[in-house]
Coordinates of C-alpha atoms in Angstrom, one line a residue:
M817 CA -27.0 -18.2 -13.2
S818 CA -29.9 -15.9 -12.4
L819 CA -29.6 -12.1 -12.3
Q820 CA -29.6 -12.0 -8.5
W821 CA -26.8 -14.5 -8.2
T822 CA -24.8 -12.8 -11.0
A823 CA -25.0 -9.6 -8.9
V824 CA -23.9 -11.4 -5.8
A825 CA -21.0 -13.0 -7.6
T826 CA -19.9 -9.6 -9.0
F827 CA -20.1 -8.2 -5.5
L828 CA -17.9 -11.1 -4.3
Y829 CA -15.3 -10.4 -7.0
A830 CA -15.3 -6.7 -6.0
E831 CA -14.8 -7.7 -2.3
V832 CA -11.9 -10.0 -3.2
F833 CA -10.3 -7.2 -5.2
L834 CA -10.7 -4.7 -2.3
V835 CA -9.3 -7.2 0.3
L836 CA -6.3 -7.8 -1.9
L837 CA -5.9 -4.1 -2.4
L838 CA -6.0 -3.5 1.4
C839 CA -3.4 -6.2 1.9
I840 CA -0.8 -4.6 -0.4
P841 CA 2.2 -4.3 1.9
F842 CA 3.8 -1.2 0.4
I843 CA 0.8 1.0 1.0
S844 CA 1.2 2.3 4.6
P845 CA -1.7 2.6 7.1
K846 CA -1.2 6.4 7.1
R847 CA -1.8 6.5 3.4
W848 CA -5.0 4.4 3.8
N849 CA -6.1 6.7 6.7
N850 CA -5.7 9.7 4.5
I851 CA -7.8 8.0 1.8
F852 CA -10.5 7.1 4.3
K853 CA -10.5 10.7 5.5
S854 CA -10.8 12.2 2.1
R855 CA -14.0 14.1 1.1
V856 CA -15.2 11.5 -1.3
V857 CA -14.9 8.6 1.1
Q858 CA -16.4 10.7 3.9
A859 CA -19.4 11.6 1.7
I860 CA -19.9 7.9 1.0
A861 CA -19.4 7.0 4.7
L862 CA -22.4 9.1 5.6
Y863 CA -24.6 6.4 4.2
G864 CA -22.0 3.6 4.7
N865 CA -23.5 2.1 7.9
T866 CA -27.0 1.9 6.3
A867 CA -25.7 0.4 3.1
F868 CA -23.6 -2.1 5.1
M869 CA -26.6 -3.3 7.2
V870 CA -28.7 -3.6 4.0
A871 CA -26.0 -5.6 2.3
I872 CA -25.6 -7.9 5.3
A873 CA -29.4 -8.4 5.5
I874 CA -29.6 -9.3 1.7
L875 CA -26.6 -11.7 1.9
V876 CA -28.0 -13.4 5.0
F877 CA -31.4 -13.8 3.2
L878 CA -29.7 -15.2 0.1
L879 CA -27.6 -17.6 2.2
I880 CA -30.7 -18.9 3.9
D881 CA -32.4 -19.4 0.6
A882 CA -29.4 -21.2 -0.9
F883 CA -29.2 -23.4 2.2
R884 CA -32.9 -24.2 1.7
E885 CA -32.3 -25.2 -1.9
V886 CA -29.4 -27.4 -0.9
R887 CA -31.6 -29.3 1.5
K888 CA -34.4 -29.5 -1.0
Y889 CA -32.3 -31.2 -3.7
S890 CA -30.1 -33.3 -1.3
V891 CA -32.7 -36.1 -1.1
T892 CA -32.2 -38.3 -4.2
E893 CA -33.4 -41.7 -3.0
K894 CA -37.0 -40.7 -3.4
V895 CA -36.6 -40.2 -7.1
D896 CA -38.4 -42.8 -9.3
L897 CA -35.6 -43.8 -11.7
A898 CA -37.8 -46.2 -13.6
N899 CA -40.2 -43.5 -14.8
H900 CA -37.7 -40.7 -14.8
P901 CA -34.3 -42.0 -15.8
T902 CA -32.8 -38.5 -16.3
A903 CA -34.2 -37.1 -13.1
I904 CA -31.1 -37.9 -11.1
E905 CA -28.9 -35.9 -13.4
H906 CA -31.4 -33.0 -13.2
I907 CA -31.4 -33.1 -9.4
H908 CA -27.6 -33.3 -9.3
M909 CA -27.4 -30.2 -11.5
K910 CA -29.9 -28.3 -9.3
L911 CA -28.0 -29.4 -6.2
F912 CA -24.7 -28.2 -7.6
R913 CA -26.2 -24.8 -8.4
A914 CA -27.6 -24.5 -4.9
Q915 CA -24.3 -25.4 -3.4
R916 CA -22.5 -22.9 -5.6
N917 CA -25.0 -20.2 -4.6
E918 CA -24.5 -21.1 -1.0
Y919 CA -20.7 -20.8 -1.2
I920 CA -21.0 -17.5 -3.1
A921 CA -23.4 -16.0 -0.5
G922 CA -21.3 -17.3 2.4
F923 CA -18.0 -15.9 1.1
A924 CA -19.6 -12.6 0.1
L925 CA -21.0 -12.2 3.6
L926 CA -17.7 -13.2 5.2
L927 CA -15.6 -10.8 3.1
C928 CA -18.1 -8.0 3.7
L929 CA -17.4 -8.3 7.5
L930 CA -13.7 -8.8 6.8
L931 CA -13.5 -5.6 4.7
R932 CA -15.1 -3.5 7.5
R933 CA -12.8 -5.0 10.1
L934 CA -9.7 -4.4 7.9
A935 CA -10.6 -0.7 7.3
T936 CA -11.1 -0.3 11.1
L937 CA -7.8 -1.9 12.0
L938 CA -5.9 0.2 9.4
S939 CA -7.4 3.4 10.8
Q940 CA -6.6 2.4 14.3
Q941 CA -3.1 1.5 13.4
A942 CA -2.5 4.9 11.7
S943 CA -3.9 6.7 14.8
L944 CA -1.6 4.6 17.0
M945 CA 1.4 5.4 14.8
A946 CA 0.6 9.1 15.0
S947 CA 0.2 9.0 18.8
N948 CA 3.4 7.1 19.1
E949 CA 5.4 9.7 17.1
A950 CA 3.7 12.5 19.2
F951 CA 4.6 10.9 22.5
K952 CA 8.1 10.2 21.3
K953 CA 8.7 13.9 20.3
Q954 CA 7.2 15.0 23.6
A955 CA 9.4 12.7 25.6
E956 CA 12.5 13.8 23.7
G957 CA 11.5 17.5 24.2
A958 CA 11.1 17.0 28.0
S959 CA 14.3 15.1 28.2
N960 CA 16.2 17.7 26.3
A961 CA 14.7 20.5 28.5
A962 CA 15.7 18.7 31.7
K963 CA 19.2 18.1 30.5
K964 CA 19.5 21.7 29.4
Y965 CA 18.2 23.0 32.7
M966 CA 20.7 20.8 34.6
E967 CA 23.6 21.9 32.4
D968 CA 22.6 25.6 32.8
N969 CA 22.4 25.1 36.6
E970 CA 25.8 23.5 36.8
L971 CA 27.3 26.2 34.6
L972 CA 25.8 29.0 36.7
Q973 CA 27.2 27.4 39.9
E974 CA 30.7 27.2 38.3
K975 CA 30.6 30.8 37.3
L976 CA 29.6 31.8 40.8
R977 CA 32.4 29.8 42.3
D978 CA 34.9 31.4 39.9
A979 CA 33.6 34.8 41.0
G980 CA 34.3 34.0 44.6
I981 CA 30.7 33.7 45.6
E982 CA 29.9 30.8 47.9
V983 CA 27.3 28.5 46.4
P984 CA 25.1 26.8 49.0
D985 CA 24.6 23.1 48.8
A986 CA 21.5 21.5 47.3
G987 CA 20.0 20.8 50.7
K988 CA 20.4 24.5 51.9
K989 CA 19.1 26.2 48.8
G990 CA 15.5 25.4 49.4
P991 CA 13.1 23.0 47.6
G992 CA 12.5 25.1 44.5
P993 CA 15.0 23.8 41.8
Q994 CA 15.2 20.4 43.4
E995 CA 11.4 20.0 43.1
E996 CA 11.4 21.2 39.6
N997 CA 14.1 18.6 38.7
K998 CA 12.0 15.9 40.4
T999 CA 8.9 17.0 38.5
L1000 CA 10.7 16.9 35.2
K1001 CA 12.0 13.5 35.9
E1002 CA 8.5 12.2 36.8
E1003 CA 7.1 13.7 33.7
L1004 CA 9.8 12.1 31.6
K1005 CA 9.1 8.7 33.3
N1006 CA 5.4 9.0 32.6
L1007 CA 6.0 9.9 29.0
K1008 CA 8.3 6.9 28.5
E1009 CA 5.6 4.6 30.1
E1010 CA 3.0 6.1 27.7
L1011 CA 5.3 5.6 24.8
E1012 CA 5.8 1.9 25.8
A1013 CA 2.1 1.4 26.1
T1014 CA 1.5 2.9 22.7
K1015 CA 4.2 0.7 21.2
K1016 CA 2.5 -2.4 22.7
A1017 CA -0.9 -1.4 21.3
L1018 CA 0.7 -0.8 17.9
Q1019 CA 2.3 -4.2 17.9
K1020 CA -1.0 -5.8 18.8
S1021 CA -2.7 -3.9 16.0
D1022 CA 0.0 -5.1 13.6
S1023 CA -0.6 -8.7 14.6
D1024 CA -4.3 -8.3 14.1
V1025 CA -3.8 -6.9 10.6
R1026 CA -1.4 -9.7 9.7
A1027 CA -4.0 -12.3 11.0
M1028 CA -6.7 -10.7 8.9
K1029 CA -4.5 -10.6 5.8
K1030 CA -3.6 -14.3 6.3
Q1031 CA -7.3 -15.2 6.7
S1032 CA -8.2 -13.3 3.5
E1033 CA -5.5 -15.1 1.6
N1034 CA -6.8 -18.4 2.8
L1035 CA -10.3 -17.4 1.7
T1036 CA -9.0 -16.5 -1.8
V1037 CA -7.3 -19.8 -2.1
E1038 CA -10.4 -21.7 -1.0
Y1039 CA -12.5 -19.7 -3.5
D1040 CA -10.1 -20.5 -6.4
R1041 CA -10.4 -24.2 -5.4
L1042 CA -14.2 -24.1 -5.5
L1043 CA -14.1 -22.4 -8.9
D1044 CA -11.9 -25.2 -10.2
E1045 CA -14.3 -27.8 -8.9
H1046 CA -17.1 -25.9 -10.4
S1047 CA -15.4 -25.9 -13.8
K1048 CA -14.7 -29.7 -13.5
L1049 CA -18.3 -30.5 -12.6
L1050 CA -19.7 -28.3 -15.4
A1051 CA -17.4 -30.2 -17.9
K1052 CA -18.6 -33.5 -16.5
S1053 CA -22.2 -32.4 -16.8
D1054 CA -21.7 -31.3 -20.4
K1055 CA -20.1 -34.6 -21.3
K1056 CA -23.1 -36.5 -19.8
S1057 CA -25.6 -34.3 -21.6
D1058 CA -23.7 -35.1 -24.9

C-alpha cells in the first residue's frame, strides 16, 4: 500500500473510532455539548470548516482516481495469455488493490460526512434538552404563581366575609383581577404548547441520532466484511505466487 493510501486508511480507522465513541450510549448529549464548547475544541473549530472542505476535496479526488484504476484493470479479455501467461494474475492483483482503495476512499468520505452530522445532531439535542427544561421550569413557575394568586384571593375574600364586610361578586368588582387571571391562564397555556413542541422536536432529534448510529454500525460491519475478504484474497494470491 502506497503512502497516500496508508494515510487514508489511517484516517478511516480514526473516523471509525470517533463514530463509535460518539455512539456510546452512557455519554449524554449534554456532556458532548460541553466538550464541543470547550476551549480546545473551539480553537480547533476556527479552522474546522476549512479543514473539512479540504479533506472532502482530497477524498473525492482519491475516490475518482481509485474508480479510474478499477475501470483500467477491469478489462482482462484483451490480455495476450500466450505471450504473457502471468499477466492475468498481475492484472487481478492490480484490480484488487484498486477496488480496495476505492472502498477505503468511499468509506472515509462517507464517515467524514457522518461525523459532522452526528456532532451537529448531538449539539442540537443538547440545546433542545436545555430549552425543554427551561420551558418546563417556566411553566411550573407560572402555574404555581397563578395557583398562589387564586388561593390568596379566596383567603382574602373569606377574611372580609368573616369581618362582616360585603364582598362584591366577580362580575361587579371590575375587570382587573379577572383579566389578570385570564392572562395568567393564557400564558400557562402558551408555555404548555411550547413545551409540547420542544418535546416533539427532541423526540425527532433522538430518532435522527438513533438512525445515524444504526447506519454507522452497518458501515462498520460492512468494513469488517471487506477486510475479511481482503485477507482471504491476499492469502489466495500468496498461494498462487508460491
